[in-house]
Structure formats: C-alpha cells, structure tokens
GROMACS .gro file of C-alpha atoms in nm:
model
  295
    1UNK     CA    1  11.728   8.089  10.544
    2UNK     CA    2  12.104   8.064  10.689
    3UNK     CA    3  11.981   8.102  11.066
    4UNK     CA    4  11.666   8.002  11.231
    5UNK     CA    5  11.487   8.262  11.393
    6UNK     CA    6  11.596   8.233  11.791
    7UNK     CA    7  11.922   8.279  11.709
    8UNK     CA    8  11.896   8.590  11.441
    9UNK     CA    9  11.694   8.694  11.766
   10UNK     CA   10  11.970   8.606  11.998
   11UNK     CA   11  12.222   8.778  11.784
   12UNK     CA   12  12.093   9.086  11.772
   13UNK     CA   13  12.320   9.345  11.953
   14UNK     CA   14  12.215   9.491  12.282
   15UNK     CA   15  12.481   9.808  12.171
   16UNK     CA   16  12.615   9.927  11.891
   17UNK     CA   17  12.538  10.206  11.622
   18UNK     CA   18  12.218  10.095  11.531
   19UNK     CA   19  12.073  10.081  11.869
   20UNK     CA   20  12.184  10.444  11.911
   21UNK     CA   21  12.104  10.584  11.619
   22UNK     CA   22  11.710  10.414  11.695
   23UNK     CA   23  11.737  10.522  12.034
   24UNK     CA   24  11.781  10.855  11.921
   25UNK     CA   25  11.477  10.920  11.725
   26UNK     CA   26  11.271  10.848  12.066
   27UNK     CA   27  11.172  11.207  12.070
   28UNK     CA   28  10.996  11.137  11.742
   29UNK     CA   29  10.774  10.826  11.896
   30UNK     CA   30  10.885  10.831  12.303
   31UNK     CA   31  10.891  10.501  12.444
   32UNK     CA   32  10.753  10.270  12.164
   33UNK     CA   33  11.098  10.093  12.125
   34UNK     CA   34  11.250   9.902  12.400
   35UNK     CA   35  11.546   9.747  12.272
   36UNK     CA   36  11.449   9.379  12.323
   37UNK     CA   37  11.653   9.111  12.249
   38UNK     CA   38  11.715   8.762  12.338
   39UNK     CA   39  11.450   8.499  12.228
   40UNK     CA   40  11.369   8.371  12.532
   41UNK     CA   41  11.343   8.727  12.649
   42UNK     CA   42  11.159   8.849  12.369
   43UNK     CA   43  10.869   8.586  12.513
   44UNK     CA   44  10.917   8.685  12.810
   45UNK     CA   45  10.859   9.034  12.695
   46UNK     CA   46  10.564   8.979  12.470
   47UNK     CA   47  10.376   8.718  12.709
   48UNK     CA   48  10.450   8.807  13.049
   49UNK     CA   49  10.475   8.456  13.114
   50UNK     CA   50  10.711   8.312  13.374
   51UNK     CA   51  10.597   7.912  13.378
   52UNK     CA   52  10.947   7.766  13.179
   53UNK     CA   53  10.760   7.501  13.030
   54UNK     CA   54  10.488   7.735  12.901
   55UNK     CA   55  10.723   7.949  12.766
   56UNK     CA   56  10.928   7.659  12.592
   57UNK     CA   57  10.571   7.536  12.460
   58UNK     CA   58  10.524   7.909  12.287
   59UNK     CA   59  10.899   7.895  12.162
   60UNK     CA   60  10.907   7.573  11.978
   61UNK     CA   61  10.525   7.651  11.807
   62UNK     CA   62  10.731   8.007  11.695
   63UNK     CA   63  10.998   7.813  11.508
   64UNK     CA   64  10.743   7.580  11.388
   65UNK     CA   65  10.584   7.888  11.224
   66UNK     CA   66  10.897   8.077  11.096
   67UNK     CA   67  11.026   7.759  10.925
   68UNK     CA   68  10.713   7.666  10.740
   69UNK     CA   69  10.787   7.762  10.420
   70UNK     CA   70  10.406   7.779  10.339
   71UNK     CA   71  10.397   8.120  10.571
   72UNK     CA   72  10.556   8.436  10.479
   73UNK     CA   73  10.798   8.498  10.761
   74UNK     CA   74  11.118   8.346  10.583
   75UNK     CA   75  10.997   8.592  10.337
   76UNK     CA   76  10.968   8.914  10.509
   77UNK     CA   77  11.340   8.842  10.674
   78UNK     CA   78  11.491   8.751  10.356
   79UNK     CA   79  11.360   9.174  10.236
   80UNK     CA   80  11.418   9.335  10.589
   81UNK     CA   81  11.802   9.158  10.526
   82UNK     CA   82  11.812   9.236  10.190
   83UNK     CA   83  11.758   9.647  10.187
   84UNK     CA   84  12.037   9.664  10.444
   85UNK     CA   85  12.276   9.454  10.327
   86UNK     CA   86  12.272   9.594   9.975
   87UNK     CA   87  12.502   9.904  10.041
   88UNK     CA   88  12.757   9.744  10.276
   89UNK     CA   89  13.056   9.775  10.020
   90UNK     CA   90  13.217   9.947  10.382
   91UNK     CA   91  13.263   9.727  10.632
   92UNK     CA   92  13.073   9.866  10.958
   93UNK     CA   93  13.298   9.651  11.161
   94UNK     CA   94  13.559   9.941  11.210
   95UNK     CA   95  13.284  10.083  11.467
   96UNK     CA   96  13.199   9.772  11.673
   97UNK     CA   97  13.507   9.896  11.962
   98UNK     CA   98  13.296  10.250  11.985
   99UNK     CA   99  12.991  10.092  12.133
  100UNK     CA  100  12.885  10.324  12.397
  101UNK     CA  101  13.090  10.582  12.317
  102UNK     CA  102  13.027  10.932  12.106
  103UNK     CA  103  13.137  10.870  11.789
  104UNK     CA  104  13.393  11.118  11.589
  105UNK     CA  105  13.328  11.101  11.239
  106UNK     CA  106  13.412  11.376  11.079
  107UNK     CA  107  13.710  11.224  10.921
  108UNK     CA  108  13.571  10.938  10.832
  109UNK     CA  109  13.306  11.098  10.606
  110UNK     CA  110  13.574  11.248  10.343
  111UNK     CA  111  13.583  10.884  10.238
  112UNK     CA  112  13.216  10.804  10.137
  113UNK     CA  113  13.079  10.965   9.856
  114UNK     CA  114  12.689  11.067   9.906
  115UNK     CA  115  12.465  10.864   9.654
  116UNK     CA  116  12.310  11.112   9.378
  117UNK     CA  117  11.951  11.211   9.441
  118UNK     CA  118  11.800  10.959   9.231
  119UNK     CA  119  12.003  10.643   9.379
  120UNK     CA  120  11.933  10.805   9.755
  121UNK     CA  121  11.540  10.832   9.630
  122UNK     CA  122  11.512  10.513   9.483
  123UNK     CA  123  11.652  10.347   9.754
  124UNK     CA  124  11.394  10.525   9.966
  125UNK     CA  125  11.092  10.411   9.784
  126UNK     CA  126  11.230  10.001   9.755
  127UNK     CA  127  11.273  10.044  10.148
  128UNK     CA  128  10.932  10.167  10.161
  129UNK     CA  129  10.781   9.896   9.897
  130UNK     CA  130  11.055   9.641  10.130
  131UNK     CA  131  10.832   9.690  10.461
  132UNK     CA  132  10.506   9.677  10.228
  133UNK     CA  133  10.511   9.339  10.071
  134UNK     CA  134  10.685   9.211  10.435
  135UNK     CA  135  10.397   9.334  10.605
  136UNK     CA  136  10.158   9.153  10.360
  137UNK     CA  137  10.419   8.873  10.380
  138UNK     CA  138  10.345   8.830  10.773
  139UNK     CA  139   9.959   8.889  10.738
  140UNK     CA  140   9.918   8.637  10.421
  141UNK     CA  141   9.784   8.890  10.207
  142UNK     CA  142   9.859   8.970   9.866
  143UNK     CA  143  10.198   9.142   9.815
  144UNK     CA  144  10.018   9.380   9.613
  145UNK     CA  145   9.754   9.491   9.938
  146UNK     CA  146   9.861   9.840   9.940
  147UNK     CA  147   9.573   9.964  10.065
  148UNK     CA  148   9.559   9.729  10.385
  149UNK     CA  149   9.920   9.827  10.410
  150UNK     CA  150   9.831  10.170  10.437
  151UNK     CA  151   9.542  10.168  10.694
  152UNK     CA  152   9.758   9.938  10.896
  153UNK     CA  153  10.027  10.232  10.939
  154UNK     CA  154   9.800  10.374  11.217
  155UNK     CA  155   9.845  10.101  11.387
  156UNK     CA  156  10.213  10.089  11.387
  157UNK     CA  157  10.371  10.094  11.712
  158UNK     CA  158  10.681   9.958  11.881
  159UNK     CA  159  10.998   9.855  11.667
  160UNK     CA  160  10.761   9.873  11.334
  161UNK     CA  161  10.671  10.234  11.423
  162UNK     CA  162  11.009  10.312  11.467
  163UNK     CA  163  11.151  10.156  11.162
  164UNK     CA  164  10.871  10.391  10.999
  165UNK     CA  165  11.047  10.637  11.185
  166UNK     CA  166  11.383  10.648  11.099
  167UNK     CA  167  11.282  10.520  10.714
  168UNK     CA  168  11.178  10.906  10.720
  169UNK     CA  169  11.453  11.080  10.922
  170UNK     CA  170  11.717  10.889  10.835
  171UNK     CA  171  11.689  10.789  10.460
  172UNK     CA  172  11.468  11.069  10.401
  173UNK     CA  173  11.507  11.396  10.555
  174UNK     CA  174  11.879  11.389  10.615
  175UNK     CA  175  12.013  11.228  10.294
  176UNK     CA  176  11.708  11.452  10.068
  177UNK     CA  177  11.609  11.748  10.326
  178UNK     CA  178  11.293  11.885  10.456
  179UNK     CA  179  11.118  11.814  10.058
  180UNK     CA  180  11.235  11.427  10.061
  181UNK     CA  181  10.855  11.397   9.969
  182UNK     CA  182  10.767  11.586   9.712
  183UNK     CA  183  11.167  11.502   9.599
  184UNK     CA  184  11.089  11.135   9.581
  185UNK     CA  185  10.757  11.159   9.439
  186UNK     CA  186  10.954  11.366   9.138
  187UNK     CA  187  11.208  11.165   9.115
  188UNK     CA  188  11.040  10.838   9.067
  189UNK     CA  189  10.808  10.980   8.795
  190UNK     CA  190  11.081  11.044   8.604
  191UNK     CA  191  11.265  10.740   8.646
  192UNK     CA  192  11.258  10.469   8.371
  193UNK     CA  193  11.279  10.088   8.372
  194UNK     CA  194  11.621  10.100   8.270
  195UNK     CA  195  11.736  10.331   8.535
  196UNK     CA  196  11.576  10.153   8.800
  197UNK     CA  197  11.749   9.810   8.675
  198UNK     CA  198  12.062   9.946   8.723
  199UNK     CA  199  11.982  10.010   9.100
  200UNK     CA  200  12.170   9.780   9.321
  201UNK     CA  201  11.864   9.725   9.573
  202UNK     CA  202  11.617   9.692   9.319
  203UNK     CA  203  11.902   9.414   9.124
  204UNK     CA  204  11.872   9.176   9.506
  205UNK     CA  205  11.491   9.250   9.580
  206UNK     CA  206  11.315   9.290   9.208
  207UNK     CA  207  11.133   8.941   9.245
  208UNK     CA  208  10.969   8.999   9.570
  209UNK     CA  209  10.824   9.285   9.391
  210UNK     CA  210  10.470   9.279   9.243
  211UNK     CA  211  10.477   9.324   8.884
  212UNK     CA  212  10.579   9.101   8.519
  213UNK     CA  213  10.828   9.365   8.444
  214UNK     CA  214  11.031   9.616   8.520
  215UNK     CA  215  10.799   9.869   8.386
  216UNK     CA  216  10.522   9.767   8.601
  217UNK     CA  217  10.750   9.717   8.912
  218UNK     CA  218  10.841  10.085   8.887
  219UNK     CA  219  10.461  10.160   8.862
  220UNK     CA  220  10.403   9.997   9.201
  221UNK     CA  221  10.716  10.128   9.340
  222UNK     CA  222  10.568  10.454   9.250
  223UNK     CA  223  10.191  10.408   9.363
  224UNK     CA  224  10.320  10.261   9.688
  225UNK     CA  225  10.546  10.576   9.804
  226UNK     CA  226  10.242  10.732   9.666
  227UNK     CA  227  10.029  10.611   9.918
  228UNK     CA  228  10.242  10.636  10.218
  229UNK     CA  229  10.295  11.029  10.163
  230UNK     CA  230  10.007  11.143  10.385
  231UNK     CA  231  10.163  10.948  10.660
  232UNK     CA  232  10.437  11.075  10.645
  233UNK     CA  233  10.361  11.405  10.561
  234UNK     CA  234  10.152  11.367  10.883
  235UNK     CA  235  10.447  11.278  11.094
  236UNK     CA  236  10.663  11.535  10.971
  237UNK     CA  237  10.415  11.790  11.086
  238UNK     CA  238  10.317  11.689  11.396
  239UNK     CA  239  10.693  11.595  11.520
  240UNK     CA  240  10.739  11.937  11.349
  241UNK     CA  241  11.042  11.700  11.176
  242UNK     CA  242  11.361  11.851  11.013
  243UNK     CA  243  11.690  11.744  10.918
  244UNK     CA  244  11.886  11.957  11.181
  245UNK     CA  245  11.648  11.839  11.445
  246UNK     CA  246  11.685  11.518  11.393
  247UNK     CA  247  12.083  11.519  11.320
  248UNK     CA  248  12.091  11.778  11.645
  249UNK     CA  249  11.932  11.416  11.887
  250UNK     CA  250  12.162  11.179  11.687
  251UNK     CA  251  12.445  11.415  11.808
  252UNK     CA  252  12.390  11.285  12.150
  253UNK     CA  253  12.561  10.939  12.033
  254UNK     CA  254  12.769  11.064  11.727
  255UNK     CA  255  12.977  11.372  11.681
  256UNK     CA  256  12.894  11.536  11.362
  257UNK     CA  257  12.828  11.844  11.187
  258UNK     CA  258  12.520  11.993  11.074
  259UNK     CA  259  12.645  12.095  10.718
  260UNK     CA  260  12.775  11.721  10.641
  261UNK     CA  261  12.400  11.612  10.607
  262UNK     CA  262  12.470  11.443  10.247
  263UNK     CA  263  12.768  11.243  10.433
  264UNK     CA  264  12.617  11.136  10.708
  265UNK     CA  265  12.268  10.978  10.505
  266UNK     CA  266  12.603  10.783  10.306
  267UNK     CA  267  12.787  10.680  10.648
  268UNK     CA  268  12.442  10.601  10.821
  269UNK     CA  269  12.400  10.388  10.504
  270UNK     CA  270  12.712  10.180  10.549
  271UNK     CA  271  12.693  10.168  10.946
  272UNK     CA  272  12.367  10.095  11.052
  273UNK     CA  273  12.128   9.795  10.977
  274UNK     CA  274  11.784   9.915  11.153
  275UNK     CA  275  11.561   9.769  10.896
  276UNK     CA  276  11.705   9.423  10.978
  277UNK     CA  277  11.790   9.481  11.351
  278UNK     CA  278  11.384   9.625  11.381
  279UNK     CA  279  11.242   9.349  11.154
  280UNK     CA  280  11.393   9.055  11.332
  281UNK     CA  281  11.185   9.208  11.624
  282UNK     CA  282  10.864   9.266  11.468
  283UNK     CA  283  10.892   8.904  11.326
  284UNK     CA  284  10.994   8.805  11.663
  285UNK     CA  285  10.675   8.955  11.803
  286UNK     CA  286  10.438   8.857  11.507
  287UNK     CA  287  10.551   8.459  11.570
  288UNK     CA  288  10.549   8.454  11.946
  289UNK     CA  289  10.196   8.662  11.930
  290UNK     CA  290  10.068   8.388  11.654
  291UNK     CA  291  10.212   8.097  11.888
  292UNK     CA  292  10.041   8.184  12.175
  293UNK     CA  293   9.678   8.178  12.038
  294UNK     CA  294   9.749   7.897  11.846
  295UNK     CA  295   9.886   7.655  12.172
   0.00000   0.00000   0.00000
C-alpha cells in the first residue's frame, strides 16, 4: 500500500462532493453516517476514550493490524480504491473550489457521455462483488462466503450501510432507473467472458475475484448480485426509493435537472469517490474495534 492507514484516515475530506452527495441520501438511512474523520478522532469516536496514552496504545495495535500482510485489510483498501479510481479519466479536481456551495452542472454534463447499459450494469455488479470479497477480506473468510456476506447485510449500519446505500441510488437507480434490478440481473445473464474482459473495472480488480477464469468470474459476479437482490429490493420498498426522489435530496447540494438522470450517474461517476471515502472508515472502525479487544 502507498499510505498507511492513519493518514488515508487523516486525508479524508471533511467537505467536498462526496460528503454531500452521502449526506444527501440521509433520508434513506437518517443518522447512520457521521462524517468522521481524523484518526485520532476516529478513536476517539469509536472508543469514547479520552486517556492519551490509552488511545495511543489502541492506535499503534491498529497499524500493527492494517500492515500485517497476513490480514485482509491491505486487501479490502486496495478494492474499495480500485472501483473508484477506475473511471477517473475526468479529473474531479475542477470541483474542489465549490466545496460548500450548490453546484451548477448543467453545462458541465454536455461533456460526459453516459456509459451504455451494459458498462453502467457491469460496473454495478463488480461494485457489489468489490464490497463482498472486502467484507470477507476484513472477517478472514473465504472470498467466495457469499452467503455470510449476505446475512451480514442486516447488520449493516453506519458508513457500510450507507455505501450500501448510495451503491443503489447512485449507481443504480439514477444511472439504470426504478428496474436497475431486474436490468442488471438481465444484463449480466447475457453477458459473456469476452465482454466482461473488456470492462475497465473488471481489467484492475479480476484477480481479487473468486474464480480460474473469466467464465467462472462472471458466474460469481452473477450469483453474487443474485443474492443481494432481496436486499435491495427490500430497501427500495420500504424507502419507497426512486430516481427523482433521490436526485430531488441531492438537489439540495447540486443544481441539476431531473431529465439529465443518464448524465448525472456519468458525472457522479467521475466526481465522487464514496466507495473509497466510506471504506477507509469502515476499515478505520473494523481496526480500531479489533485493537481494542486485543490490548
């Protein structure tokens, strides 16, 4: 890894696009995600503990744990980093001066072109199969532990519920519409190996995918969306979820319009890095949790 983990925690902005766009799906899960960062913070946060040396104690054991290449933390970084960074060809920099304001994009979006239903599905399903095998990752399971993955999604809460979240809203529902399910599951049936290896994300995350080929990669890819669809068919219902609700709370932080719902799944694409910015926190949280039963 290029960073160890108190600083990718320390980095993490306390404003920008991201943290907007996540704090506008709070109507979807209110007040599960605080935007915490700061390591020390962050173990201040977890804990509640105030005693310096204490807390130093828990911080050194956490980087003990993230570095040891036996665990699976390096791991589960390396694929929350990996899904994000994959369609940055446009630099999100431009929008680093609009922190904290509304932004106008309108313009803007005449310059991205919307991915084709496929590419927008498959990149979906590698997001979902992504937080999957970083889950097992964290736990020391088998990559493969679908099932465990699955009954653990009840359990969800705080920045991993709302990566969950906007995994449905914002790479599902706005980019696909209201049938992103039933879309995806079509979609990936009748996708073939060849088609899937010429996906970008797939091309940066294949290996951390269970599987000997690209055949059988596709067949997990597939069984693993599979599996997650009564979740979130679940949480579409009972949010009573659609893609001009959610764009209508995003519209508190960006100025858009409702009938540029292709465009803004491309821009939110490019602009935003959630997956990371949500997964250095749950890491965060798993090592700092794991520290302080183990000291």
């Amino acid at each position: 890894m290029s960073k160890p983990i108190f600083e990718l925690v320390d980095e993490l902005p306390t404003n920008n696009l991201t943290v907007s766009m996540l704090n506008s799906l709070d109507f979807v899960a209110p007040g599960e995600w605080q935007n915490v960062v700061g390591f020390v913070n962050t173990i201040k946060t977890v804990t509640g503990e105030t005693d310096e040396g204490l807390i130093q104690a828990i911080g050194e054991r956490a980087i003990y744990l993230y570095n040891d290449r036996s665990q699976g933390y390096q791991r589960a970084m390396w694929l929350y980093q990996t899904v994000d960074r994959t369609d940055k060809a446009l630099g999100a920099a431009a929008f680093a001066n609009k922190v904290g304001e509304k932004i106008p994009l309108l313009g803007f979006l005449n310059s991205i072109t919307p991915k084709a239903d496929k590419a927008q599905t498959i990149d979906l399903c590698l997001k979902l199969v992504a937080e999957l095998v970083a889950f097992c990752s964290i736990n020391g399971i088998p990559g493969d532990s679908i099932g465990d993955f699955v009954a653990s999604l009840g359990e969800y809460s705080g920045e991993s519920l709302i990566r969950m979240v906007a995994l449905v809203c914002v790479d599902g529902l706005i980019p696909l519409g209201p049938d992103f399910i039933s879309k995806a599951l079509s979609t990936i049936s009748q996708t073939n190996p060849q088609e899937l290896e010429h996906n970008t994300t797939f091309q940066n995350m294949q290996e951390a995918i269970p599987g000997q080929n690209s055949a059988s990669k596709l067949n997990f890819i597939g069984e693993s969306f599979q599996s997650v669809q009564g979740w979130m068919s679940n949480l579409v219902a009972a949010k009573n979820l659609t893609p001009q609700k959610v764009v209508h709370n995003l519209q508190n932080f960006v100025e858009i319009a409702d009938d540029k719902l292709d465009y803004l799944g491309a821009f939110l694409d490019v602009a935003t890095n959630y997956y990371e910015h949500t997964g250095t926190q749950t890491l965060a949280r798993r090592l700092i949790e794991r520290a302080v039963a183990e000291i």
